[in-house]
mmCIF file of C-alpha atoms in Angstrom:
data_model
loop_
_atom_site.group_PDB
_atom_site.id
_atom_site.type_symbol
_atom_site.label_atom_id
_atom_site.label_comp_id
_atom_site.label_asym_id
_atom_site.label_seq_id
_atom_site.Cartn_x
_atom_site.Cartn_y
_atom_site.Cartn_z
ATOM 1 C CA MET A 838 2.601 -12.771 -112.791
ATOM 2 C CA LEU A 839 6.293 -13.576 -112.489
ATOM 3 C CA LEU A 840 8.398 -12.862 -115.555
ATOM 4 C CA LYS A 841 10.854 -15.501 -116.697
ATOM 5 C CA ASN A 842 14.556 -14.802 -116.520
ATOM 6 C CA LEU A 843 16.101 -13.851 -119.853
ATOM 7 C CA ASN A 844 19.303 -15.445 -121.126
ATOM 8 C CA VAL A 845 22.089 -13.093 -122.208
ATOM 9 C CA ILE A 846 25.434 -13.547 -123.947
ATOM 10 C CA VAL A 847 28.212 -10.961 -124.076
ATOM 11 C CA ILE A 848 30.814 -10.489 -126.817
ATOM 12 C CA ASP A 849 33.744 -8.231 -125.933
ATOM 13 C CA ASN A 850 37.422 -8.710 -126.730
ATOM 14 C CA ASP A 851 38.458 -6.720 -123.648
ATOM 15 C CA LYS A 852 38.928 -9.247 -120.827
ATOM 16 C CA ASN A 853 38.540 -6.507 -118.225
ATOM 17 C CA PHE A 854 35.031 -5.830 -119.503
ATOM 18 C CA THR A 855 34.246 -9.552 -119.439
ATOM 19 C CA LYS A 856 35.050 -9.628 -115.715
ATOM 20 C CA THR A 857 32.931 -6.504 -115.203
ATOM 21 C CA TYR A 858 29.961 -8.086 -116.973
ATOM 22 C CA ASN A 859 30.192 -11.160 -114.745
ATOM 23 C CA ASN A 860 30.126 -8.924 -111.678
ATOM 24 C CA TYR A 861 27.136 -6.986 -112.998
ATOM 25 C CA PHE A 862 25.085 -10.065 -113.823
ATOM 26 C CA ASN A 863 25.691 -11.468 -110.343
ATOM 27 C CA LEU A 864 23.601 -8.513 -109.180
ATOM 28 C CA TYR A 865 20.754 -9.043 -111.669
ATOM 29 C CA SER A 866 18.088 -11.473 -110.480
ATOM 30 C CA ASP A 867 16.089 -11.467 -113.733
ATOM 31 C CA TYR A 868 18.866 -11.915 -116.322
ATOM 32 C CA ASN A 869 21.132 -14.944 -116.735
ATOM 33 C CA LEU A 870 24.583 -14.531 -118.287
ATOM 34 C CA ILE A 871 24.955 -17.816 -120.165
ATOM 35 C CA GLY A 872 28.108 -17.055 -122.117
ATOM 36 C CA THR A 873 30.936 -14.571 -122.653
ATOM 37 C CA TYR A 874 32.985 -14.521 -125.841
ATOM 38 C CA SER A 875 36.033 -12.600 -127.029
ATOM 39 C CA SER A 876 34.891 -12.398 -130.657
ATOM 40 C CA ALA A 877 31.829 -12.604 -132.857
ATOM 41 C CA LYS A 878 33.319 -15.617 -134.649
ATOM 42 C CA GLU A 879 33.619 -17.501 -131.368
ATOM 43 C CA ALA A 880 30.028 -16.680 -130.441
ATOM 44 C CA LEU A 881 28.698 -17.746 -133.829
ATOM 45 C CA ARG A 882 30.549 -21.078 -133.578
ATOM 46 C CA SER A 883 29.252 -21.700 -130.062
ATOM 47 C CA SER A 884 27.021 -24.742 -129.534
ATOM 48 C CA THR A 885 25.405 -23.211 -126.437
ATOM 49 C CA THR A 886 22.285 -25.218 -125.668
ATOM 50 C CA ALA A 887 20.273 -22.185 -124.527
ATOM 51 C CA ILE A 888 19.426 -19.696 -127.265
ATOM 52 C CA PRO A 889 20.069 -16.155 -125.963
ATOM 53 C CA ASP A 890 17.195 -13.727 -125.551
ATOM 54 C CA ILE A 891 19.588 -10.757 -125.605
ATOM 55 C CA ILE A 892 23.027 -10.387 -127.193
ATOM 56 C CA ILE A 893 25.365 -7.661 -125.922
ATOM 57 C CA THR A 894 28.167 -7.082 -128.388
ATOM 58 C CA ASP A 895 31.061 -4.769 -129.049
ATOM 59 C CA ILE A 896 32.077 -5.603 -132.625
ATOM 60 C CA PRO A 897 35.347 -4.247 -134.009
ATOM 61 C CA GLU A 898 34.849 -2.825 -137.479
ATOM 62 C CA GLU A 899 37.405 -5.177 -139.010
ATOM 63 C CA GLU A 900 35.792 -8.359 -137.695
ATOM 64 C CA LEU A 901 33.450 -10.159 -140.091
ATOM 65 C CA GLY A 902 32.677 -6.903 -141.852
ATOM 66 C CA GLY A 903 32.146 -5.052 -138.580
ATOM 67 C CA ILE A 904 28.575 -4.148 -137.740
ATOM 68 C CA ASP A 905 27.343 -6.318 -140.650
ATOM 69 C CA VAL A 906 27.854 -9.341 -138.408
ATOM 70 C CA LEU A 907 24.542 -8.483 -136.740
ATOM 71 C CA ILE A 908 22.778 -10.039 -139.728
ATOM 72 C CA LYS A 909 24.518 -13.347 -138.964
ATOM 73 C CA PHE A 910 23.354 -13.228 -135.354
ATOM 74 C CA LYS A 911 19.789 -12.587 -136.449
ATOM 75 C CA LYS A 912 19.892 -15.728 -138.596
ATOM 76 C CA LYS A 913 21.153 -17.859 -135.720
ATOM 77 C CA ALA A 914 18.882 -16.458 -133.005
ATOM 78 C CA ILE A 915 15.904 -15.002 -134.849
ATOM 79 C CA ASN A 916 14.095 -13.651 -131.798
ATOM 80 C CA ALA A 917 17.160 -12.392 -129.942
ATOM 81 C CA LYS A 918 17.480 -8.682 -129.193
ATOM 82 C CA ILE A 919 20.875 -7.119 -129.832
ATOM 83 C CA ILE A 920 22.515 -4.304 -127.862
ATOM 84 C CA VAL A 921 25.649 -2.837 -129.435
ATOM 85 C CA ILE A 922 28.192 -1.503 -126.946
ATOM 86 C CA SER A 923 30.813 0.826 -128.398
ATOM 87 C CA GLU A 924 33.237 3.619 -127.586
ATOM 88 C CA GLN A 925 32.072 5.320 -130.791
ATOM 89 C CA ASN A 926 28.991 7.519 -131.017
ATOM 90 C CA ASP A 927 29.311 8.272 -134.728
ATOM 91 C CA PHE A 928 25.775 8.817 -135.987
ATOM 92 C CA ASN A 929 26.340 6.969 -139.286
ATOM 93 C CA LEU A 930 27.643 3.908 -137.417
ATOM 94 C CA ILE A 931 24.626 4.032 -135.097
ATOM 95 C CA LYS A 932 22.234 4.166 -138.073
ATOM 96 C CA LYS A 933 24.023 1.232 -139.683
ATOM 97 C CA ALA A 934 23.759 -0.785 -136.469
ATOM 98 C CA PHE A 935 19.992 -0.299 -136.221
ATOM 99 C CA LYS A 936 19.553 -0.914 -139.939
ATOM 100 C CA ASN A 937 21.319 -4.259 -139.583
ATOM 101 C CA GLY A 938 19.191 -5.477 -136.695
ATOM 102 C CA ALA A 939 20.378 -3.834 -133.474
ATOM 103 C CA ASN A 940 17.728 -3.016 -130.895
ATOM 104 C CA GLY A 941 19.962 -0.879 -128.719
ATOM 105 C CA TYR A 942 23.185 1.123 -128.841
ATOM 106 C CA LEU A 943 25.112 2.154 -125.730
ATOM 107 C CA THR A 944 28.389 4.005 -125.415
ATOM 108 C CA LYS A 945 31.140 2.924 -123.057
ATOM 109 C CA PRO A 946 31.929 3.065 -120.205
ATOM 110 C CA LEU A 947 28.922 1.227 -118.778
ATOM 111 C CA THR A 948 27.793 1.227 -115.190
ATOM 112 C CA GLU A 949 25.810 -1.549 -113.555
ATOM 113 C CA GLU A 950 22.750 0.700 -113.453
ATOM 114 C CA ARG A 951 23.018 1.855 -117.105
ATOM 115 C CA LEU A 952 23.291 -1.711 -118.360
ATOM 116 C CA TYR A 953 20.396 -2.899 -116.207
ATOM 117 C CA ASN A 954 18.188 -0.036 -117.399
ATOM 118 C CA ALA A 955 19.107 -0.860 -121.016
ATOM 119 C CA LEU A 956 18.229 -4.528 -120.525
ATOM 120 C CA ASN A 957 14.857 -3.547 -119.089
ATOM 121 C CA SER A 958 14.261 -1.114 -121.954
ATOM 122 C CA ILE A 959 14.962 -3.875 -124.458
ATOM 123 C CA ARG A 960 12.730 -6.280 -122.546
ATOM 124 C CA PHE A 961 9.709 -4.021 -122.130
ATOM 125 C CA ASP A 962 10.025 -1.274 -124.764
ATOM 126 C CA GLY A 963 12.013 -3.005 -127.488
ATOM 127 C CA ALA A 964 14.843 -0.458 -127.807
ATOM 128 C CA ALA A 965 17.583 1.274 -125.816
ATOM 129 C CA ILE A 966 20.005 4.103 -126.567
ATOM 130 C CA SER A 967 22.471 6.140 -124.524
ATOM 131 C CA ASN A 968 21.607 9.691 -123.513
ATOM 132 C CA ASP A 969 24.409 11.143 -125.652
ATOM 133 C CA ILE A 970 23.007 9.377 -128.718
ATOM 134 C CA ALA A 971 19.456 10.464 -127.886
ATOM 135 C CA LYS A 972 20.681 14.064 -127.781
ATOM 136 C CA GLN A 973 22.199 13.645 -131.256
ATOM 137 C CA VAL A 974 18.920 12.330 -132.637
ATOM 138 C CA ILE A 975 16.908 15.131 -131.041
ATOM 139 C CA SER A 976 19.382 17.721 -132.291
ATOM 140 C CA MET A 977 19.114 16.358 -135.819
ATOM 141 C CA PHE A 978 15.324 16.630 -135.853
ATOM 142 C CA GLN A 979 15.318 20.002 -134.160
ATOM 143 C CA ARG A 980 17.842 21.553 -136.529
ATOM 144 C CA LYS A 981 16.293 24.693 -137.852
ATOM 145 C CA SER A 982 15.904 25.605 -141.501
ATOM 146 C CA PHE A 983 17.984 28.516 -142.703
ATOM 147 C CA ASN A 984 15.861 31.303 -144.203
ATOM 148 C CA GLU A 985 18.600 32.367 -146.602
ATOM 149 C CA PHE A 986 18.535 28.972 -148.334
ATOM 150 C CA SER A 987 15.893 27.340 -150.512
ATOM 151 C CA LYS A 988 13.986 24.242 -149.429
ATOM 152 C CA ARG A 989 16.231 22.045 -151.582
ATOM 153 C CA GLU A 990 19.372 23.701 -150.229
ATOM 154 C CA ASN A 991 18.179 23.099 -146.653
ATOM 155 C CA GLU A 992 17.601 19.422 -147.507
ATOM 156 C CA ILE A 993 21.135 19.165 -148.836
ATOM 157 C CA ILE A 994 22.506 20.937 -145.749
ATOM 158 C CA ASP A 995 20.819 18.336 -143.511
ATOM 159 C CA TYR A 996 22.486 15.537 -145.481
ATOM 160 C CA LEU A 997 25.861 17.305 -145.303
ATOM 161 C CA PHE A 998 25.515 17.415 -141.509
ATOM 162 C CA GLU A 999 24.879 13.650 -141.568
ATOM 163 C CA GLY A 1000 28.146 13.098 -143.461
ATOM 164 C CA GLU A 1001 26.588 12.067 -146.777
ATOM 165 C CA THR A 1002 28.583 12.391 -150.011
ATOM 166 C CA TYR A 1003 27.419 14.219 -153.142
ATOM 167 C CA LYS A 1004 26.629 10.842 -154.703
ATOM 168 C CA THR A 1005 24.517 9.542 -151.800
ATOM 169 C CA ILE A 1006 22.717 12.887 -151.485
ATOM 170 C CA ALA A 1007 21.815 12.669 -155.176
ATOM 171 C CA GLU A 1008 20.479 9.125 -154.671
ATOM 172 C CA LYS A 1009 18.384 10.125 -151.668
ATOM 173 C CA LEU A 1010 16.929 13.170 -153.447
ATOM 174 C CA PHE A 1011 16.502 11.328 -156.778
ATOM 175 C CA VAL A 1012 18.507 13.952 -158.680
ATOM 176 C CA THR A 1013 21.821 13.918 -160.519
ATOM 177 C CA ALA A 1014 25.154 14.471 -158.798
ATOM 178 C CA SER A 1015 25.660 17.559 -160.956
ATOM 179 C CA ALA A 1016 22.383 19.000 -159.620
ATOM 180 C CA VAL A 1017 23.594 18.447 -156.059
ATOM 181 C CA ASN A 1018 26.907 20.073 -156.931
ATOM 182 C CA PHE A 1019 25.039 23.084 -158.369
ATOM 183 C CA HIS A 1020 23.098 23.579 -155.122
ATOM 184 C CA ILE A 1021 26.200 23.079 -152.981
ATOM 185 C CA GLN A 1022 28.082 25.725 -154.963
ATOM 186 C CA ASN A 1023 25.161 28.092 -154.303
ATOM 187 C CA ILE A 1024 25.381 27.244 -150.588
ATOM 188 C CA TYR A 1025 29.127 27.986 -150.616
ATOM 189 C CA LEU A 1026 28.482 31.279 -152.414
ATOM 190 C CA LYS A 1027 25.855 32.389 -149.870
ATOM 191 C CA LEU A 1028 28.141 31.446 -146.989
ATOM 192 C CA ASN A 1029 31.232 32.918 -148.662
ATOM 193 C CA VAL A 1030 33.230 29.711 -148.165
ATOM 194 C CA ASN A 1031 35.198 27.400 -150.444
ATOM 195 C CA SER A 1032 34.911 23.945 -148.860
ATOM 196 C CA LYS A 1033 32.534 21.550 -147.128
ATOM 197 C CA SER A 1034 34.352 21.829 -143.780
ATOM 198 C CA GLU A 1035 34.193 25.632 -143.888
ATOM 199 C CA ALA A 1036 30.505 25.481 -144.819
ATOM 200 C CA LEU A 1037 29.643 23.123 -141.946
ATOM 201 C CA ASP A 1038 31.579 25.250 -139.453
ATOM 202 C CA LYS A 1039 29.746 28.382 -140.550
ATOM 203 C CA LEU A 1040 26.371 26.606 -140.574
ATOM 204 C CA ARG A 1041 26.979 25.385 -137.005
ATOM 205 C CA GLN A 1042 27.612 28.973 -135.974
ATOM 206 C CA LEU A 1043 24.359 30.035 -137.620
ATOM 207 C CA ASP A 1044 22.539 27.091 -136.044
ATOM 208 C CA CYS A 1045 23.610 28.219 -132.578
ATOM 209 C CA ALA A 1046 22.845 31.883 -133.187
#
């Protein structure tokens, strides 16, 4: 059975990338590029007759609240899949993108083959991520527990690696901020350090040992 062609729009404020996307889609027989836009605002205002099946977007953080604009796209094209393209591979930004409706996250620069594989992954599997991001995720889940720390201290260490603050760690663990601070001071004492940056550096050394 022949699969229908999927309609795609691209949002990227870099005109060089816009030209590149046009060249790429000329090579794809099963995806139609129906629109290119320089901003999320322009795309949201568009009266394009065809609703996109896939939205490829690089959203600057300052525009429409940054990654939060994904929620607006989901309201306009409920069934559309969204692939975020970015030069950043910050894990917290990636989590926020998926939380707000993204189905894929790729880091620049893109090749014709990488983009095509991502489109197919979205089409058939429902999600797509770059290899460098996949390695981050795997590393996070494979991070070993440190025998010298308690179970609670190891939980807090995992959150510190993810960039969480004392306040957010307390919320996630359903404890008070002072309790988190108590455990962190114990972690510092065991590591013989005086700051979060020193602690993370030393923990990375232990993690690789």
